[in-house]
């Protein structure tokens, strides 16, 4: 564990220290969106944050290769080299897209090539553990198709959720932390060396996200761009692929005893089938809903709109920071809930805790729908918008609202308008009317294209 923590810290430090120079490089090369009238940024925000993240990945792999307890991962497996090769391909495609806006089909082809490079070097799904059946061995064609599909879906799911400052990096970091705990348990508790590469990949992924987040939290000084979002999506997919088809069920001795005992014992083996989906459950749900919504409206599935989950949180009335924290909460609840259930599947309290936290999450989601009022004795300690209305009477005899209440309403309105403006929406006289976000602004897919007009200049992928 000490070596994994050292690798994580080195990756985070390199990513953090390089992000500042990369920001200056992006400004010098013009890899930054143009300022429009409806934006609230006072200066264009550069992209290309994926450059720092890629060098953080390289530093993490280099350090791990020289640590005595992790060196065996490189000697016994070719998966770290396969990851680095695939990451280099997808990173180059992302950098070119951030600067020159390459065609959507080229990006899709680049994602498939990156997945193919990893497959050629051994990072592929070899078999699938099926409950009640055992291990189902895949043919080379089946394994390749399944691996490429998982890589492409994960990359685009991560890119879809990359719409608010710090959102994608934070959610992927949470997912990586849950996956690290799962893979480390398989490797350490059961002694299965095949889970060691996935443990290393998730530790490095956490370092990449943690090193970039200080520069990317609201208000962001730099966006990760497609070079970053596609990169962390590929690393996350590589970790899932590495552990899913490599666990030897016979080594766990799970088939001893009756069928019921065998099913409970095999649960840690079956979890890899679900964990890669649960840790990106929110991005995947957003991806599916967006495709259905746009197809239903007669639009291209890759034409960005303002219907993503994080957009809806802003429309409800959440501030930018609160919307990000709510997405963090649900990601952590789903990911760590599945990992906790895989460890103690027979414990009822795990289910009760998940249900309780889900109720808390629903309350947080609906919080802007009502305005709580503090007791009169506590009004001096809360913001004006939470104070009760005064009962003073005007000249017409009707009760008039307190000035503090009016000020509180103005503050709440300003916060909502500020949150919408931070997301690229134009504040109008009617708060219900907002200019739709053009294609290619926040939330565009990794294989989608951006508009090229001056009004809808490229805004980059925000992270």
Coordinates of N, CA and C in Angstrom, one line a residue, residues 174-294:
X174 N -13.4 9.7 -7.9 CA -14.2 8.9 -7.0 C -14.4 7.5 -7.5
X175 N -14.6 7.3 -8.8 CA -14.7 6.0 -9.4 C -13.4 5.2 -9.2
X176 N -12.3 5.9 -9.5 CA -11.0 5.2 -9.4 C -10.7 4.8 -8.0
X177 N -11.1 5.6 -7.0 CA -10.9 5.2 -5.6 C -11.7 4.0 -5.2
X178 N -13.0 3.9 -5.7 CA -13.7 2.7 -5.4 C -13.2 1.5 -6.1
X179 N -12.7 1.7 -7.3 CA -12.2 0.6 -8.1 C -10.8 0.1 -7.5
X180 N -10.1 1.1 -6.9 CA -8.8 0.7 -6.3 C -9.0 -0.2 -5.1
X181 N -10.0 0.2 -4.3 CA -10.3 -0.6 -3.1 C -10.7 -2.1 -3.5
X182 N -11.5 -2.2 -4.5 CA -12.0 -3.5 -5.0 C -10.8 -4.3 -5.5
X183 N -10.0 -3.7 -6.4 CA -8.9 -4.4 -7.0 C -7.8 -4.8 -6.0
X184 N -7.6 -3.9 -5.1 CA -6.6 -4.2 -4.0 C -7.0 -5.3 -3.1
X185 N -8.3 -5.4 -2.9 CA -8.8 -6.5 -2.1 C -8.6 -7.8 -2.8
X186 N -9.0 -7.8 -4.1 CA -8.8 -9.1 -4.9 C -7.3 -9.5 -4.9
X187 N -6.4 -8.5 -5.0 CA -5.0 -8.8 -5.1 C -4.4 -9.2 -3.8
X188 N -4.8 -8.5 -2.7 CA -4.1 -8.7 -1.4 C -4.8 -9.8 -0.6
X189 N -6.1 -9.8 -0.6 CA -6.9 -10.8 0.2 C -6.8 -12.2 -0.4
X190 N -7.0 -12.3 -1.7 CA -7.0 -13.6 -2.4 C -5.7 -13.9 -3.0
X191 N -4.7 -13.0 -3.0 CA -3.4 -13.4 -3.6 C -3.4 -13.6 -5.1
X192 N -4.3 -12.9 -5.8 CA -4.4 -13.0 -7.2 C -3.5 -11.9 -7.9
X193 N -2.4 -12.3 -8.4 CA -1.5 -11.3 -9.0 C -2.1 -10.6 -10.3
X194 N -3.1 -11.2 -10.9 CA -3.6 -10.7 -12.1 C -4.4 -9.4 -11.8
X195 N -4.7 -9.1 -10.5 CA -5.4 -7.9 -10.2 C -4.5 -6.7 -9.9
X196 N -3.1 -7.0 -9.9 CA -2.2 -6.0 -9.5 C -2.1 -4.9 -10.6
X197 N -2.2 -5.1 -11.9 CA -2.2 -4.0 -12.9 C -3.3 -3.1 -12.7
X198 N -4.5 -3.6 -12.5 CA -5.7 -2.8 -12.3 C -5.5 -1.9 -11.1
X199 N -5.0 -2.4 -10.0 CA -4.7 -1.7 -8.8 C -3.8 -0.5 -9.1
X200 N -2.7 -0.8 -9.9 CA -1.8 0.3 -10.2 C -2.4 1.3 -11.1
X201 N -3.2 0.9 -12.1 CA -3.9 1.9 -13.0 C -4.8 2.8 -12.2
X202 N -5.6 2.3 -11.3 CA -6.5 3.1 -10.6 C -5.8 4.1 -9.6
X203 N -4.6 3.7 -9.0 CA -3.9 4.6 -8.2 C -3.3 5.7 -9.0
X204 N -2.8 5.4 -10.2 CA -2.3 6.5 -11.1 C -3.4 7.4 -11.5
X205 N -4.6 6.8 -11.8 CA -5.7 7.6 -12.3 C -6.1 8.6 -11.2
X206 N -6.1 8.1 -10.0 CA -6.5 9.1 -8.9 C -5.5 10.2 -8.8
X207 N -4.2 9.9 -9.0 CA -3.2 10.9 -8.9 C -3.3 11.9 -10.0
X208 N -3.7 11.5 -11.2 CA -3.9 12.4 -12.4 C -5.0 13.4 -12.1
X209 N -6.1 12.8 -11.5 CA -7.3 13.7 -11.2 C -7.0 14.6 -10.1
X210 N -6.4 14.1 -9.0 CA -6.2 15.0 -7.8 C -5.2 16.1 -8.2
X211 N -4.2 15.8 -9.0 CA -3.2 16.8 -9.4 C -3.8 17.9 -10.3
X212 N -4.8 17.6 -11.1 CA -5.4 18.5 -12.0 C -6.6 19.3 -11.3
X213 N -7.3 18.8 -10.3 CA -8.4 19.4 -9.7 C -8.2 20.8 -9.2
X214 N -7.0 21.1 -8.5 CA -6.8 22.4 -7.9 C -6.9 23.5 -9.0
X215 N -6.5 23.2 -10.2 CA -6.5 24.2 -11.3 C -7.8 24.2 -12.0
X216 N -8.7 23.2 -11.7 CA -9.9 23.1 -12.5 C -11.2 23.3 -11.7
X217 N -11.1 23.5 -10.4 CA -12.3 23.8 -9.6 C -12.8 25.2 -9.9
X218 N -14.1 25.3 -9.7 CA -14.7 26.6 -10.1 C -14.2 27.8 -9.3
X219 N -13.8 28.9 -9.9 CA -13.8 29.1 -11.4 C -12.5 28.5 -12.0
X220 N -12.6 27.7 -13.0 CA -11.5 27.0 -13.6 C -10.5 27.9 -14.3
X221 N -9.3 27.6 -14.1 CA -8.2 28.4 -14.8 C -7.8 27.7 -16.1
X222 N -8.1 26.4 -16.2 CA -7.8 25.7 -17.4 C -8.8 24.5 -17.5
X223 N -9.1 24.1 -18.7 CA -10.0 23.0 -19.0 C -9.1 21.8 -19.4
X224 N -9.5 20.6 -19.1 CA -8.7 19.4 -19.5 C -8.9 19.1 -21.0
X225 N -10.0 19.6 -21.6 CA -10.2 19.4 -23.0 C -10.4 17.9 -23.3
X226 N -10.6 17.6 -24.6 CA -10.7 16.2 -25.0 C -9.4 15.4 -24.8
X227 N -8.3 16.1 -24.8 CA -7.0 15.4 -24.5 C -7.0 14.9 -23.1
X228 N -7.7 15.5 -22.2 CA -7.8 15.0 -20.8 C -8.9 14.1 -20.6
X229 N -10.1 14.4 -21.1 CA -11.3 13.6 -20.8 C -11.2 12.3 -21.4
X230 N -10.8 12.2 -22.7 CA -10.6 10.9 -23.3 C -9.5 10.1 -22.7
X231 N -8.5 10.7 -22.2 CA -7.4 10.0 -21.6 C -7.8 9.4 -20.3
X232 N -8.5 10.1 -19.4 CA -8.9 9.5 -18.1 C -10.0 8.4 -18.4
X233 N -10.8 8.6 -19.4 CA -11.8 7.6 -19.7 C -11.1 6.3 -20.2
X234 N -10.1 6.4 -21.0 CA -9.4 5.2 -21.4 C -8.7 4.5 -20.3
X235 N -8.0 5.3 -19.4 CA -7.4 4.6 -18.2 C -8.4 3.9 -17.3
X236 N -9.6 4.5 -17.1 CA -10.6 3.9 -16.3 C -11.1 2.6 -17.0
X237 N -11.3 2.6 -18.3 CA -11.7 1.4 -19.0 C -10.6 0.4 -19.0
X238 N -9.3 0.8 -19.1 CA -8.2 -0.2 -19.0 C -8.2 -0.9 -17.7
X239 N -8.5 -0.2 -16.6 CA -8.5 -0.9 -15.3 C -9.6 -1.9 -15.2
X240 N -10.8 -1.5 -15.8 CA -11.9 -2.5 -15.8 C -11.6 -3.7 -16.6
X241 N -11.0 -3.5 -17.8 CA -10.7 -4.6 -18.7 C -9.6 -5.5 -18.0
X242 N -8.7 -4.9 -17.4 CA -7.6 -5.7 -16.8 C -8.1 -6.7 -15.7
X243 N -9.0 -6.2 -14.9 CA -9.4 -7.1 -13.8 C -10.6 -8.0 -14.1
X244 N -11.4 -7.6 -15.1 CA -12.6 -8.4 -15.5 C -12.3 -9.7 -16.0
X245 N -11.4 -9.8 -16.9 CA -11.1 -11.1 -17.6 C -9.9 -11.8 -17.1
X246 N -9.4 -11.4 -15.9 CA -8.1 -12.0 -15.4 C -8.3 -12.8 -14.1
X247 N -9.4 -12.7 -13.5 CA -9.6 -13.4 -12.2 C -9.8 -14.9 -12.4
X248 N -9.0 -15.7 -11.7 CA -9.1 -17.1 -11.8 C -10.0 -17.6 -10.7
X249 N -11.2 -18.1 -11.1 CA -12.2 -18.5 -10.1 C -11.8 -19.7 -9.4
X250 N -11.0 -20.6 -10.0 CA -10.6 -21.8 -9.3 C -9.6 -21.4 -8.1
X251 N -8.9 -20.3 -8.3 CA -8.0 -19.9 -7.2 C -8.7 -19.4 -6.0
X252 N -9.9 -19.0 -6.1 CA -10.7 -18.5 -5.0 C -11.4 -19.6 -4.3
X253 N -11.4 -20.8 -4.9 CA -12.1 -22.0 -4.3 C -13.5 -21.7 -3.9
X254 N -14.2 -21.1 -4.8 CA -15.6 -20.7 -4.5 C -16.6 -21.7 -4.8
X255 N -16.2 -22.8 -5.4 CA -17.2 -23.8 -5.8 C -17.3 -24.9 -4.7
X256 N -16.7 -24.7 -3.6 CA -16.8 -25.7 -2.5 C -18.0 -25.4 -1.7
X257 N -18.7 -26.4 -1.3 CA -20.0 -26.3 -0.5 C -21.2 -26.3 -1.4
X258 N -22.3 -25.9 -0.9 CA -23.6 -25.9 -1.6 C -23.6 -24.8 -2.6
X259 N -24.7 -24.8 -3.4 CA -24.9 -23.7 -4.4 C -25.1 -22.3 -3.8
X260 N -25.8 -22.3 -2.7 CA -26.0 -21.0 -2.0 C -24.7 -20.4 -1.5
X261 N -23.9 -21.2 -0.9 CA -22.6 -20.7 -0.4 C -21.7 -20.4 -1.5
X262 N -21.7 -21.1 -2.6 CA -20.9 -20.8 -3.8 C -21.3 -19.5 -4.4
X263 N -22.6 -19.2 -4.4 CA -23.0 -18.0 -5.0 C -22.5 -16.8 -4.2
X264 N -22.6 -16.8 -2.9 CA -22.1 -15.7 -2.1 C -20.6 -15.6 -2.2
X265 N -19.9 -16.8 -2.2 CA -18.5 -16.7 -2.3 C -18.0 -16.1 -3.7
X266 N -18.8 -16.4 -4.7 CA -18.4 -15.9 -6.1 C -18.7 -14.5 -6.3
X267 N -19.4 -13.8 -5.4 CA -19.9 -12.5 -5.6 C -18.7 -11.5 -5.9
X268 N -17.5 -11.6 -5.2 CA -16.4 -10.7 -5.6 C -15.9 -11.0 -7.0
X269 N -16.2 -12.1 -7.6 CA -15.8 -12.4 -9.0 C -16.8 -11.8 -10.0
X270 N -18.1 -11.8 -9.6 CA -19.1 -11.3 -10.5 C -19.2 -9.8 -10.5
X271 N -18.7 -9.2 -9.4 CA -18.8 -7.7 -9.3 C -18.0 -7.0 -10.4
X272 N -16.9 -7.5 -11.0 CA -16.3 -6.8 -12.1 C -17.2 -6.6 -13.3
X273 N -18.2 -7.5 -13.4 CA -19.1 -7.3 -14.5 C -20.0 -6.1 -14.3
X274 N -20.2 -5.7 -13.1 CA -21.1 -4.6 -12.8 C -20.3 -3.3 -12.4
X275 N -19.2 -3.5 -11.7 CA -18.5 -2.3 -11.2 C -18.1 -1.3 -12.3
X276 N -17.5 -1.8 -13.4 CA -17.2 -0.8 -14.5 C -18.4 0.1 -14.9
X277 N -19.6 -0.5 -14.8 CA -20.8 0.2 -15.2 C -21.3 1.1 -14.0
X278 N -21.2 0.6 -12.8 CA -21.7 1.4 -11.7 C -20.9 2.6 -11.4
X279 N -19.6 2.5 -11.6 CA -18.7 3.7 -11.3 C -18.9 4.8 -12.3
X280 N -19.4 4.4 -13.5 CA -19.8 5.5 -14.4 C -21.3 5.4 -14.7
X281 N -22.0 5.0 -13.7 CA -23.5 4.9 -13.9 C -24.1 6.2 -14.3
X282 N -23.7 7.3 -13.6 CA -24.3 8.6 -13.9 C -23.9 9.1 -15.3
X283 N -22.6 9.0 -15.7 CA -22.3 9.4 -17.1 C -23.0 8.6 -18.1
X284 N -23.0 7.3 -17.9 CA -23.7 6.4 -18.9 C -25.2 6.7 -19.0
X285 N -25.8 6.9 -17.8 CA -27.2 7.3 -17.8 C -27.4 8.6 -18.6
X286 N -26.5 9.6 -18.4 CA -26.6 10.9 -19.1 C -26.4 10.6 -20.6
X287 N -25.5 9.7 -21.0 CA -25.2 9.4 -22.4 C -26.5 8.8 -23.0
X288 N -27.1 7.9 -22.4 CA -28.3 7.2 -23.0 C -29.4 8.2 -23.1
X289 N -29.7 9.0 -22.0 CA -30.8 9.9 -22.0 C -30.6 11.0 -23.1
X290 N -29.3 11.4 -23.3 CA -29.0 12.4 -24.3 C -29.3 11.9 -25.7
X291 N -28.9 10.7 -26.0 CA -29.1 10.1 -27.3 C -30.6 9.9 -27.6
X292 N -31.3 9.4 -26.6 CA -32.8 9.3 -26.8 C -33.4 10.6 -27.0
X293 N -33.1 11.6 -26.2 CA -33.7 12.9 -26.3 C -33.4 13.6 -27.6
X294 N -32.2 13.5 -28.1 CA -31.8 14.2 -29.3 C -32.4 13.5 -30.5

